[in-house]
PDB file of C-alpha atoms in Angstrom:
ATOM      1  CA  MET A 215     -20.087 -16.478  -7.537  1.00  0.00           C
ATOM      2  CA  LYS A 216     -21.798 -18.467 -10.383  1.00  0.00           C
ATOM      3  CA  PRO A 217     -21.552 -17.389 -13.896  1.00  0.00           C
ATOM      4  CA  LEU A 218     -24.230 -15.549 -14.298  1.00  0.00           C
ATOM      5  CA  GLN A 219     -26.661 -14.029 -16.629  1.00  0.00           C
ATOM      6  CA  ILE A 220     -28.119 -10.904 -17.426  1.00  0.00           C
ATOM      7  CA  GLY A 221     -29.880 -11.391 -21.410  1.00  0.00           C
ATOM      8  CA  GLU A 222     -26.456 -11.693 -22.965  1.00  0.00           C
ATOM      9  CA  TYR A 223     -24.330 -10.443 -20.781  1.00  0.00           C
ATOM     10  CA  ARG A 224     -22.444 -12.349 -19.288  1.00  0.00           C
ATOM     11  CA  ILE A 225     -20.963 -11.381 -15.007  1.00  0.00           C
ATOM     12  CA  GLU A 226     -17.848 -13.208 -14.038  1.00  0.00           C
ATOM     13  CA  THR A 227     -15.749 -12.968 -10.876  1.00  0.00           C
ATOM     14  CA  ILE A 228     -12.262 -13.197 -10.090  1.00  0.00           C
ATOM     15  CA  GLU A 229     -10.878 -13.575  -6.707  1.00  0.00           C
ATOM     16  CA  GLU A 230      -8.726 -12.030  -4.892  1.00  0.00           C
ATOM     17  CA  VAL A 231      -9.031 -13.898  -1.332  1.00  0.00           C
ATOM     18  CA  SER A 232     -12.385 -14.570   1.268  1.00  0.00           C
ATOM     19  CA  GLY A 233     -12.555 -15.949   4.666  1.00  0.00           C
ATOM     20  CA  PRO A 234     -13.371 -15.282   7.397  1.00  0.00           C
ATOM     21  CA  ARG A 235     -10.627 -11.976   8.690  1.00  0.00           C
ATOM     22  CA  TYR A 236     -12.488  -9.007  10.246  1.00  0.00           C
ATOM     23  CA  ARG A 237     -13.483  -8.179  14.230  1.00  0.00           C
ATOM     24  CA  PRO A 238     -17.066  -7.353  13.583  1.00  0.00           C
ATOM     25  CA  GLU A 239     -16.068  -4.516  16.371  1.00  0.00           C
ATOM     26  CA  TRP A 240     -13.974  -3.443  13.882  1.00  0.00           C
ATOM     27  CA  LEU A 241     -15.155  -3.538  11.003  1.00  0.00           C
ATOM     28  CA  LEU A 242     -18.500  -2.436  11.878  1.00  0.00           C
ATOM     29  CA  PRO A 243     -18.255   0.089  14.883  1.00  0.00           C
ATOM     30  CA  ASP A 244     -22.085   0.078  15.744  1.00  0.00           C
ATOM     31  CA  SER A 245     -22.471  -3.439  15.761  1.00  0.00           C
ATOM     32  CA  SER A 246     -22.789  -5.453  19.648  1.00  0.00           C
ATOM     33  CA  PRO A 247     -21.531  -8.564  20.365  1.00  0.00           C
ATOM     34  CA  GLU A 248     -24.770  -9.468  22.052  1.00  0.00           C
ATOM     35  CA  LEU A 249     -26.547  -8.503  17.539  1.00  0.00           C
ATOM     36  CA  ILE A 250     -24.052 -10.528  16.993  1.00  0.00           C
ATOM     37  CA  ASP A 251     -24.583 -13.598  18.138  1.00  0.00           C
ATOM     38  CA  GLN A 252     -28.111 -12.857  17.575  1.00  0.00           C
ATOM     39  CA  HIS A 253     -27.661 -13.100  13.957  1.00  0.00           C
ATOM     40  CA  ALA A 254     -25.310 -16.075  14.227  1.00  0.00           C
ATOM     41  CA  ALA A 255     -27.616 -18.918  13.530  1.00  0.00           C
ATOM     42  CA  TRP A 256     -27.591 -17.768   9.541  1.00  0.00           C
ATOM     43  CA  MET A 257     -24.014 -15.872   9.368  1.00  0.00           C
ATOM     44  CA  ALA A 258     -22.235 -19.424  10.353  1.00  0.00           C
ATOM     45  CA  PRO A 259     -20.260 -21.341   9.278  1.00  0.00           C
ATOM     46  CA  ASP A 260     -19.213 -19.802   5.479  1.00  0.00           C
ATOM     47  CA  LEU A 261     -20.710 -15.735   6.986  1.00  0.00           C
ATOM     48  CA  TYR A 262     -18.735 -15.648  10.973  1.00  0.00           C
ATOM     49  CA  ASP A 263     -17.210 -18.391  12.015  1.00  0.00           C
ATOM     50  CA  PRO A 264     -18.555 -18.352  15.308  1.00  0.00           C
ATOM     51  CA  ALA A 265     -15.426 -19.691  16.491  1.00  0.00           C
ATOM     52  CA  THR A 266     -12.625 -17.036  15.663  1.00  0.00           C
ATOM     53  CA  ARG A 267     -15.464 -14.267  16.251  1.00  0.00           C
ATOM     54  CA  LEU A 268     -14.307 -12.828  12.626  1.00  0.00           C
ATOM     55  CA  LEU A 269     -17.008 -11.948   9.416  1.00  0.00           C
ATOM     56  CA  ALA A 270     -15.471 -13.766   6.376  1.00  0.00           C
ATOM     57  CA  MET A 271     -15.610 -11.266   3.586  1.00  0.00           C
ATOM     58  CA  ILE A 272     -14.201 -11.853  -0.325  1.00  0.00           C
ATOM     59  CA  ARG A 273     -12.796  -9.323  -2.072  1.00  0.00           C
ATOM     60  CA  GLN A 274     -13.367  -9.521  -6.537  1.00  0.00           C
ATOM     61  CA  THR A 275     -13.610  -7.799  -9.960  1.00  0.00           C
ATOM     62  CA  TYR A 276     -16.606  -7.954 -11.884  1.00  0.00           C
ATOM     63  CA  VAL A 277     -15.885  -9.336 -15.884  1.00  0.00           C
ATOM     64  CA  VAL A 278     -18.671  -8.032 -17.355  1.00  0.00           C
ATOM     65  CA  ARG A 279     -18.768  -9.580 -21.249  1.00  0.00           C
ATOM     66  CA  THR A 280     -21.268  -8.539 -22.756  1.00  0.00           C
ATOM     67  CA  PRO A 281     -21.204  -8.791 -27.389  1.00  0.00           C
ATOM     68  CA  GLN A 282     -19.527  -5.464 -27.891  1.00  0.00           C
ATOM     69  CA  ARG A 283     -16.735  -5.404 -25.202  1.00  0.00           C
ATOM     70  CA  THR A 284     -15.369  -6.452 -22.366  1.00  0.00           C
ATOM     71  CA  ILE A 285     -15.321  -4.912 -19.172  1.00  0.00           C
ATOM     72  CA  LEU A 286     -14.292  -4.739 -15.815  1.00  0.00           C
ATOM     73  CA  ILE A 287     -15.788  -3.644 -12.189  1.00  0.00           C
ATOM     74  CA  ASP A 288     -13.182  -2.822  -9.764  1.00  0.00           C
ATOM     75  CA  THR A 289     -10.035  -4.406  -9.814  1.00  0.00           C
ATOM     76  CA  CYS A 290      -9.703  -5.530  -6.142  1.00  0.00           C
ATOM     77  CA  VAL A 291      -6.103  -4.064  -3.943  1.00  0.00           C
ATOM     78  CA  GLY A 292      -3.090  -6.116  -6.256  1.00  0.00           C
ATOM     79  CA  ASP A 293       0.360  -7.368  -5.997  1.00  0.00           C
ATOM     80  CA  HIS A 294       3.345  -6.152  -4.576  1.00  0.00           C
ATOM     81  CA  LYS A 295       2.606  -2.630  -3.443  1.00  0.00           C
ATOM     82  CA  GLU A 296       3.262   0.035  -0.006  1.00  0.00           C
ATOM     83  CA  ARG A 297       0.226   0.440   1.899  1.00  0.00           C
ATOM     84  CA  ALA A 298       0.042   1.657   5.601  1.00  0.00           C
ATOM     85  CA  SER A 299      -2.655  -2.138   6.661  1.00  0.00           C
ATOM     86  CA  PRO A 300      -0.808  -4.938   7.011  1.00  0.00           C
ATOM     87  CA  ASN A 301      -3.638  -6.419   5.018  1.00  0.00           C
ATOM     88  CA  PHE A 302      -3.560  -5.050   2.111  1.00  0.00           C
ATOM     89  CA  ASN A 303       0.633  -4.855   2.300  1.00  0.00           C
ATOM     90  CA  ARG A 304       2.833  -5.760  -0.515  1.00  0.00           C
ATOM     91  CA  LEU A 305       0.161  -8.889  -1.030  1.00  0.00           C
ATOM     92  CA  GLN A 306       0.711 -11.668  -3.610  1.00  0.00           C
ATOM     93  CA  THR A 307      -2.434 -13.170  -4.121  1.00  0.00           C
ATOM     94  CA  PRO A 308      -4.195 -15.557  -6.079  1.00  0.00           C
ATOM     95  CA  TRP A 309      -5.560 -12.810  -7.797  1.00  0.00           C
ATOM     96  CA  LEU A 310      -3.992 -12.301 -11.365  1.00  0.00           C
ATOM     97  CA  GLU A 311      -3.901 -17.083 -11.910  1.00  0.00           C
ATOM     98  CA  ASN A 312      -7.259 -16.578 -11.836  1.00  0.00           C
ATOM     99  CA  PHE A 313      -7.803 -13.859 -13.736  1.00  0.00           C
ATOM    100  CA  LYS A 314      -6.024 -15.830 -16.353  1.00  0.00           C
ATOM    101  CA  SER A 315      -7.683 -19.220 -15.983  1.00  0.00           C
ATOM    102  CA  LEU A 316     -11.397 -17.263 -17.831  1.00  0.00           C
ATOM    103  CA  GLY A 317      -9.300 -16.653 -20.004  1.00  0.00           C
ATOM    104  CA  LEU A 318      -8.262 -13.149 -20.602  1.00  0.00           C
ATOM    105  CA  SER A 319      -5.647 -12.006 -21.436  1.00  0.00           C
ATOM    106  CA  PHE A 320      -4.469  -8.124 -20.321  1.00  0.00           C
ATOM    107  CA  GLU A 321      -4.339  -6.702 -24.349  1.00  0.00           C
ATOM    108  CA  ASP A 322      -8.998  -8.393 -24.033  1.00  0.00           C
ATOM    109  CA  ILE A 323     -10.437  -5.859 -21.490  1.00  0.00           C
ATOM    110  CA  ASP A 324     -12.347  -2.736 -22.925  1.00  0.00           C
ATOM    111  CA  LEU A 325     -13.183  -0.987 -20.176  1.00  0.00           C
ATOM    112  CA  VAL A 326     -12.184  -0.579 -16.319  1.00  0.00           C
ATOM    113  CA  MET A 327     -14.571   1.102 -13.729  1.00  0.00           C
ATOM    114  CA  CYS A 328     -14.192   1.563 -10.256  1.00  0.00           C
ATOM    115  CA  THR A 329     -17.064   2.114  -7.756  1.00  0.00           C
ATOM    116  CA  HIS A 330     -14.819   3.919  -6.056  1.00  0.00           C
ATOM    117  CA  LEU A 331     -11.228   4.949  -5.128  1.00  0.00           C
ATOM    118  CA  HIS A 332     -10.512   2.967  -2.299  1.00  0.00           C
ATOM    119  CA  VAL A 333      -7.554   0.492  -1.906  1.00  0.00           C
ATOM    120  CA  ASP A 334      -9.213  -2.727  -2.566  1.00  0.00           C
ATOM    121  CA  HIS A 335     -10.899  -1.064  -5.723  1.00  0.00           C
ATOM    122  CA  VAL A 336      -8.079   0.006  -8.080  1.00  0.00           C
ATOM    123  CA  GLY A 337      -5.317  -1.879  -7.078  1.00  0.00           C
ATOM    124  CA  TRP A 338      -5.471  -4.345 -10.364  1.00  0.00           C
ATOM    125  CA  ASN A 339      -5.609  -1.039 -12.657  1.00  0.00           C
ATOM    126  CA  THR A 340      -1.835  -1.457 -12.427  1.00  0.00           C
ATOM    127  CA  ARG A 341       0.924  -3.440 -12.414  1.00  0.00           C
ATOM    128  CA  LEU A 342       4.768  -3.679 -11.717  1.00  0.00           C
ATOM    129  CA  GLU A 343       7.269  -3.584 -14.485  1.00  0.00           C
ATOM    130  CA  ASN A 344      10.826  -2.658 -14.476  1.00  0.00           C
ATOM    131  CA  GLY A 345      10.164  -0.697 -11.227  1.00  0.00           C
ATOM    132  CA  ARG A 346       7.155   1.176 -12.775  1.00  0.00           C
ATOM    133  CA  TRP A 347       3.899   1.258 -12.323  1.00  0.00           C
ATOM    134  CA  VAL A 348       1.744   0.596 -15.739  1.00  0.00           C
ATOM    135  CA  PRO A 349      -1.924   0.405 -16.375  1.00  0.00           C
ATOM    136  CA  THR A 350      -2.161  -3.465 -16.278  1.00  0.00           C
ATOM    137  CA  PHE A 351      -4.946  -2.848 -19.522  1.00  0.00           C
ATOM    138  CA  PRO A 352      -3.134  -1.312 -22.497  1.00  0.00           C
ATOM    139  CA  ASN A 353      -5.964  -1.573 -24.410  1.00  0.00           C
ATOM    140  CA  ALA A 354      -9.007   0.566 -21.893  1.00  0.00           C
ATOM    141  CA  LYS A 355      -9.720   2.302 -21.502  1.00  0.00           C
ATOM    142  CA  TYR A 356     -10.192   3.945 -17.565  1.00  0.00           C
ATOM    143  CA  LEU A 357     -13.282   5.513 -16.022  1.00  0.00           C
ATOM    144  CA  PHE A 358     -13.390   7.831 -12.917  1.00  0.00           C
ATOM    145  CA  GLY A 359     -16.813   9.730 -12.022  1.00  0.00           C
ATOM    146  CA  ARG A 360     -15.610  12.654 -12.059  1.00  0.00           C
ATOM    147  CA  THR A 361     -16.963  13.270  -8.483  1.00  0.00           C
ATOM    148  CA  GLU A 362     -15.426  11.332  -6.719  1.00  0.00           C
ATOM    149  CA  PHE A 363     -12.624  10.838  -8.746  1.00  0.00           C
ATOM    150  CA  ASN A 364     -12.357  15.070  -7.672  1.00  0.00           C
ATOM    151  CA  PHE A 365     -13.052  13.978  -4.210  1.00  0.00           C
ATOM    152  CA  TRP A 366      -9.615  12.711  -4.072  1.00  0.00           C
ATOM    153  CA  THR A 367      -7.963  14.475  -5.727  1.00  0.00           C
ATOM    154  CA  GLU A 368      -8.459  18.018  -4.013  1.00  0.00           C
ATOM    155  CA  SER A 369      -7.711  15.328  -1.282  1.00  0.00           C
ATOM    156  CA  LEU A 370      -4.329  15.174  -1.929  1.00  0.00           C
ATOM    157  CA  LYS A 371      -3.795  18.826  -2.151  1.00  0.00           C
ATOM    158  CA  GLN A 372      -4.278  18.214   1.462  1.00  0.00           C
ATOM    159  CA  GLY A 373      -1.338  16.142   1.997  1.00  0.00           C
ATOM    160  CA  PRO A 374      -1.054  12.190   1.553  1.00  0.00           C
ATOM    161  CA  ASP A 375      -3.150   8.830   2.612  1.00  0.00           C
ATOM    162  CA  PRO A 376      -3.062   7.663   5.939  1.00  0.00           C
ATOM    163  CA  ASP A 377      -3.273   4.500   3.467  1.00  0.00           C
ATOM    164  CA  GLY A 378      -0.812   4.393   1.367  1.00  0.00           C
ATOM    165  CA  PRO A 379       0.084   6.326  -2.160  1.00  0.00           C
ATOM    166  CA  ILE A 380      -3.507   4.624  -3.565  1.00  0.00           C
ATOM    167  CA  PHE A 381      -4.188   7.345  -6.296  1.00  0.00           C
ATOM    168  CA  GLU A 382       0.320   7.411  -6.775  1.00  0.00           C
ATOM    169  CA  ASP A 383      -0.003   4.264  -8.521  1.00  0.00           C
ATOM    170  CA  SER A 384      -3.090   2.704  -8.554  1.00  0.00           C
ATOM    171  CA  VAL A 385      -4.606   6.168 -11.207  1.00  0.00           C
ATOM    172  CA  LEU A 386      -2.234   8.882 -12.090  1.00  0.00           C
ATOM    173  CA  PRO A 387      -0.292   6.612 -14.088  1.00  0.00           C
ATOM    174  CA  VAL A 388      -3.441   5.558 -15.316  1.00  0.00           C
ATOM    175  CA  VAL A 389      -4.065   9.414 -16.462  1.00  0.00           C
ATOM    176  CA  GLU A 390      -1.179   9.468 -17.471  1.00  0.00           C
ATOM    177  CA  ALA A 391      -0.566   7.029 -19.813  1.00  0.00           C
ATOM    178  CA  GLY A 392      -3.851   8.783 -21.627  1.00  0.00           C
ATOM    179  CA  LEU A 393      -5.998   5.894 -20.887  1.00  0.00           C
ATOM    180  CA  ALA A 394      -8.954   7.453 -17.968  1.00  0.00           C
ATOM    181  CA  GLU A 395     -11.821   9.285 -18.649  1.00  0.00           C
ATOM    182  CA  ILE A 396     -13.332  10.680 -15.433  1.00  0.00           C
ATOM    183  CA  VAL A 397     -17.032  11.190 -16.510  1.00  0.00           C
ATOM    184  CA  ASP A 398     -19.727  12.269 -15.240  1.00  0.00           C
ATOM    185  CA  ASP A 399     -22.232   9.878 -13.002  1.00  0.00           C
ATOM    186  CA  ASP A 400     -24.889   8.780 -14.553  1.00  0.00           C
ATOM    187  CA  TYR A 401     -22.669   7.986 -17.589  1.00  0.00           C
ATOM    188  CA  GLU A 402     -23.431   4.983 -19.611  1.00  0.00           C
ATOM    189  CA  LEU A 403     -21.178   2.719 -19.862  1.00  0.00           C
ATOM    190  CA  SER A 404     -22.659  -0.067 -22.863  1.00  0.00           C
ATOM    191  CA  THR A 405     -26.531  -0.511 -24.021  1.00  0.00           C
ATOM    192  CA  GLY A 406     -27.987  -0.810 -20.421  1.00  0.00           C
ATOM    193  CA  ILE A 407     -25.175  -0.483 -18.192  1.00  0.00           C
ATOM    194  CA  TRP A 408     -25.011   3.008 -16.956  1.00  0.00           C
ATOM    195  CA  PHE A 409     -23.984   4.107 -13.434  1.00  0.00           C
ATOM    196  CA  GLU A 410     -25.579   5.799 -10.922  1.00  0.00           C
ATOM    197  CA  LEU A 411     -24.316   7.796  -8.245  1.00  0.00           C
ATOM    198  CA  THR A 412     -24.995   6.946  -4.859  1.00  0.00           C
ATOM    199  CA  PRO A 413     -23.013   8.558  -2.411  1.00  0.00           C
ATOM    200  CA  GLY A 414     -22.509   8.009   1.636  1.00  0.00           C
ATOM    201  CA  HIS A 415     -19.801   5.761   1.600  1.00  0.00           C
ATOM    202  CA  THR A 416     -17.124   8.138  -0.152  1.00  0.00           C
ATOM    203  CA  PRO A 417     -18.997  10.903  -1.490  1.00  0.00           C
ATOM    204  CA  GLY A 418     -18.779   9.450  -5.407  1.00  0.00           C
ATOM    205  CA  HIS A 419     -19.647   5.548  -4.803  1.00  0.00           C
ATOM    206  CA  LEU A 420     -21.127   5.017  -7.426  1.00  0.00           C
ATOM    207  CA  CYS A 421     -23.491   1.499  -8.407  1.00  0.00           C
ATOM    208  CA  VAL A 422     -23.320  -0.021 -11.612  1.00  0.00           C
ATOM    209  CA  ASN A 423     -26.106  -0.633 -13.380  1.00  0.00           C
ATOM    210  CA  ILE A 424     -27.127  -3.695 -16.090  1.00  0.00           C
ATOM    211  CA  GLU A 425     -30.378  -4.720 -17.716  1.00  0.00           C
ATOM    212  CA  HIS A 426     -30.385  -6.741 -21.035  1.00  0.00           C
ATOM    213  CA  GLY A 427     -32.985  -9.290 -22.256  1.00  0.00           C
ATOM    214  CA  GLY A 428     -35.796  -8.757 -19.558  1.00  0.00           C
ATOM    215  CA  ALA A 429     -33.741  -8.783 -16.622  1.00  0.00           C
ATOM    216  CA  SER A 430     -31.494  -6.704 -14.475  1.00  0.00           C
ATOM    217  CA  ALA A 431     -28.608  -6.809 -11.971  1.00  0.00           C
ATOM    218  CA  ILE A 432     -26.864  -4.093  -9.764  1.00  0.00           C
ATOM    219  CA  PHE A 433     -23.894  -3.783  -8.292  1.00  0.00           C
ATOM    220  CA  SER A 434     -23.598  -2.390  -5.321  1.00  0.00           C
ATOM    221  CA  GLY A 435     -20.067  -1.609  -4.201  1.00  0.00           C
ATOM    222  CA  ASP A 436     -19.512  -0.459  -0.892  1.00  0.00           C
ATOM    223  CA  LEU A 437     -22.891   0.029   0.366  1.00  0.00           C
ATOM    224  CA  MET A 438     -22.903  -3.586   2.077  1.00  0.00           C
ATOM    225  CA  HIS A 439     -19.801  -4.816   2.946  1.00  0.00           C
ATOM    226  CA  HIS A 440     -21.105  -8.076   4.985  1.00  0.00           C
ATOM    227  CA  PRO A 441     -25.236  -9.709   4.825  1.00  0.00           C
ATOM    228  CA  ILE A 442     -25.821  -8.154   8.627  1.00  0.00           C
ATOM    229  CA  GLN A 443     -26.084  -5.260   6.490  1.00  0.00           C
ATOM    230  CA  VAL A 444     -29.508  -5.827   5.310  1.00  0.00           C
ATOM    231  CA  ARG A 445     -30.597  -6.851   8.546  1.00  0.00           C
ATOM    232  CA  GLU A 446     -28.835  -4.082  10.110  1.00  0.00           C
ATOM    233  CA  PRO A 447     -28.673  -1.312   8.083  1.00  0.00           C
ATOM    234  CA  GLN A 448     -27.878   1.394  10.541  1.00  0.00           C
ATOM    235  CA  TRP A 449     -24.911   0.086  11.095  1.00  0.00           C
ATOM    236  CA  ASN A 450     -21.468   1.597   8.866  1.00  0.00           C
ATOM    237  CA  SER A 451     -18.357  -0.175   7.886  1.00  0.00           C
ATOM    238  CA  ARG A 452     -15.082   1.893  10.200  1.00  0.00           C
ATOM    239  CA  PHE A 453     -14.407   3.121   6.024  1.00  0.00           C
ATOM    240  CA  CYS A 454     -17.584   5.057   5.561  1.00  0.00           C
ATOM    241  CA  HIS A 455     -16.502   8.818   4.787  1.00  0.00           C
ATOM    242  CA  ASP A 456     -20.090  10.387   6.353  1.00  0.00           C
ATOM    243  CA  ALA A 457     -21.769   8.390   8.368  1.00  0.00           C
ATOM    244  CA  GLU A 458     -25.274   9.500   8.000  1.00  0.00           C
ATOM    245  CA  ALA A 459     -25.671   9.788   4.338  1.00  0.00           C
ATOM    246  CA  ALA A 460     -24.130   6.100   4.081  1.00  0.00           C
ATOM    247  CA  ARG A 461     -26.978   5.207   6.534  1.00  0.00           C
ATOM    248  CA  THR A 462     -29.310   7.204   4.504  1.00  0.00           C
ATOM    249  CA  MET A 463     -28.500   5.314   1.242  1.00  0.00           C
ATOM    250  CA  ARG A 464     -28.793   2.628   2.322  1.00  0.00           C
ATOM    251  CA  MET A 465     -31.619   2.284   3.514  1.00  0.00           C
ATOM    252  CA  SER A 466     -32.927   3.956   0.454  1.00  0.00           C
ATOM    253  CA  PHE A 467     -31.177   1.989  -1.698  1.00  0.00           C
ATOM    254  CA  LEU A 468     -33.172  -1.695   0.805  1.00  0.00           C
ATOM    255  CA  ASP A 469     -36.299   0.261   0.271  1.00  0.00           C
ATOM    256  CA  LYS A 470     -35.677   0.786  -4.179  1.00  0.00           C
ATOM    257  CA  HIS A 471     -35.089  -2.999  -4.468  1.00  0.00           C
ATOM    258  CA  ALA A 472     -36.579  -4.692  -2.285  1.00  0.00           C
ATOM    259  CA  ASP A 473     -39.730  -7.473  -3.576  1.00  0.00           C
ATOM    260  CA  SER A 474     -37.924  -6.909  -6.808  1.00  0.00           C
ATOM    261  CA  ASP A 475     -36.341  -9.055  -9.792  1.00  0.00           C
ATOM    262  CA  ARG A 476     -33.165  -7.095  -9.347  1.00  0.00           C
ATOM    263  CA  ILE A 477     -30.409  -9.539  -8.667  1.00  0.00           C
ATOM    264  CA  ILE A 478     -27.803  -6.912  -6.461  1.00  0.00           C
ATOM    265  CA  ILE A 479     -24.414  -8.378  -6.949  1.00  0.00           C
ATOM    266  CA  PRO A 480     -21.947  -6.224  -3.996  1.00  0.00           C
ATOM    267  CA  ALA A 481     -18.358  -6.214  -3.031  1.00  0.00           C
ATOM    268  CA  HIS A 482     -17.454  -8.665  -0.153  1.00  0.00           C
ATOM    269  CA  PHE A 483     -20.442 -10.679   0.011  1.00  0.00           C
ATOM    270  CA  GLU A 484     -19.799 -14.318   0.783  1.00  0.00           C
ATOM    271  CA  ARG A 485     -21.757 -17.234   0.277  1.00  0.00           C
ATOM    272  CA  GLY A 486     -21.798 -16.689  -3.532  1.00  0.00           C
ATOM    273  CA  THR A 487     -22.344 -13.383  -3.413  1.00  0.00           C
ATOM    274  CA  ALA A 488     -25.708 -11.888  -5.203  1.00  0.00           C
ATOM    275  CA  GLY A 489     -29.191 -12.080  -4.867  1.00  0.00           C
ATOM    276  CA  ARG A 490     -32.868 -10.481  -4.060  1.00  0.00           C
ATOM    277  CA  ILE A 491     -33.606  -8.361  -1.061  1.00  0.00           C
ATOM    278  CA  GLN A 492     -36.534  -8.939   0.435  1.00  0.00           C
ATOM    279  CA  GLY A 493     -38.614  -7.233   2.226  1.00  0.00           C
ATOM    280  CA  ALA A 494     -40.069  -8.752   5.762  1.00  0.00           C
ATOM    281  CA  SER A 495     -42.024  -7.397   9.700  1.00  0.00           C
ATOM    282  CA  ASP A 496     -38.633  -7.929  11.230  1.00  0.00           C
ATOM    283  CA  GLY A 497     -36.945  -5.532   8.730  1.00  0.00           C
ATOM    284  CA  PHE A 498     -34.938  -6.652   5.225  1.00  0.00           C
ATOM    285  CA  HIS A 499     -33.766 -10.189   3.806  1.00  0.00           C
ATOM    286  CA  PHE A 500     -30.783 -11.287   1.385  1.00  0.00           C
ATOM    287  CA  HIS A 501     -31.599 -14.272   0.003  1.00  0.00           C
ATOM    288  CA  PHE A 502     -28.548 -15.789  -2.205  1.00  0.00           C
ATOM    289  CA  LEU A 503     -29.591 -17.280  -5.838  1.00  0.00           C
ATOM    290  CA  ASP A 504     -26.903 -19.677  -4.506  1.00  0.00           C
ATOM    291  CA  GLY A 505     -27.820 -20.401  -0.594  1.00  0.00           C
ATOM    292  CA  PRO A 506     -29.545 -19.835   2.300  1.00  0.00           C
ATOM    293  CA  SER A 507     -30.974 -16.142   2.974  1.00  0.00           C
ATOM    294  CA  THR A 508     -30.299 -14.216   6.000  1.00  0.00           C
ATOM    295  CA  ARG A 509     -33.602 -15.608   8.188  1.00  0.00           C
ATOM    296  CA  SER A 510     -32.131 -17.443  10.799  1.00  0.00           C
ATOM    297  CA  ARG A 511     -31.613 -21.233  11.101  1.00  0.00           C
ATOM    298  CA  ARG A 512     -33.245 -21.982  13.535  1.00  0.00           C
TER     299      ARG A 512
END
C-alpha cells in the first residue's frame, strides 16, 4: 500500500509476504469453481492467477505515525517460529528489512496492537534472542482486547493449540515482561484512534477506527481475507471461529460503510490494499484507491 494520510496521521505498511498462495476451495470452503471463474475477469492477474488457480494475499503490518506516537497494527507470522503449517513454519522473511527501511528502530515503537490473536497477526510481537523469545519492541505497550485475550487464555486450559505454541511464544513473553495491557474492546489508543469489537472470525476480533482532520479509515483485520468476499460476503474463510456470526458481521460491516467516504484497510488485500465500499444492484464492490474495482473488466 502506498503511504496514506488521514489528517496528520500517516499510515505505512511493512510487508512480510505477498502473491498467489491459496486455492480458493481451501481458503474459502463456501466457494465453488464455477463462481470463481465468474469473478476471474476482475481478479486477474494480481488478485488471482488463472494459470495456477491461486488467490493472491498479502501479509503485512501497519505503521500509524501520529505527532505523539508510533503505532503498529498486527505483526504477521514472524521468523524462526515453530508452526504446524508449512506456510508459517520457521520462516525467514524480509519483514525486518522492510521495517528498517521505514527508518524505524525497535525502540521507536510506542504501541503495538493485534486485531486478533491468530498466528499471522502476532508473530513479530517477539523475537528470538539467545534462545529465548523476548518482546521485539522494548519501549512499547502491547494492547490486547479483553475478549480476545480471555478467549485464548481459557482455550489453552483445554489443551495445546494445534497450530503451534502461538500464545506461548508471541503473547506470554510480552505479558511476563510487564509490557501487556488488557484493554476494553472499545479502548481509545490515541486521539481519534479506537477499537471496535467485530466478533465472528474470532470471538474478540477488533477493527481499528482512525479519524483526523476530517478524514477517516478503518483497519478491518480479517473480516475479509480477499476482495472476493466483498462480492460474495456469505463466503467465510476456513479460519472463522463462528461461521454464522462471521457472515453476519461481514454483511453488517459492508452495509455500514458502503457509499461512505471512509477508507477501508483490510489486512490481506493485494492491489494496494486500501479502498472504499460501494453498493450496486449486483451487491457490494470494493473500489481500490490505486487500482481497478471488483467490477468485471469484461
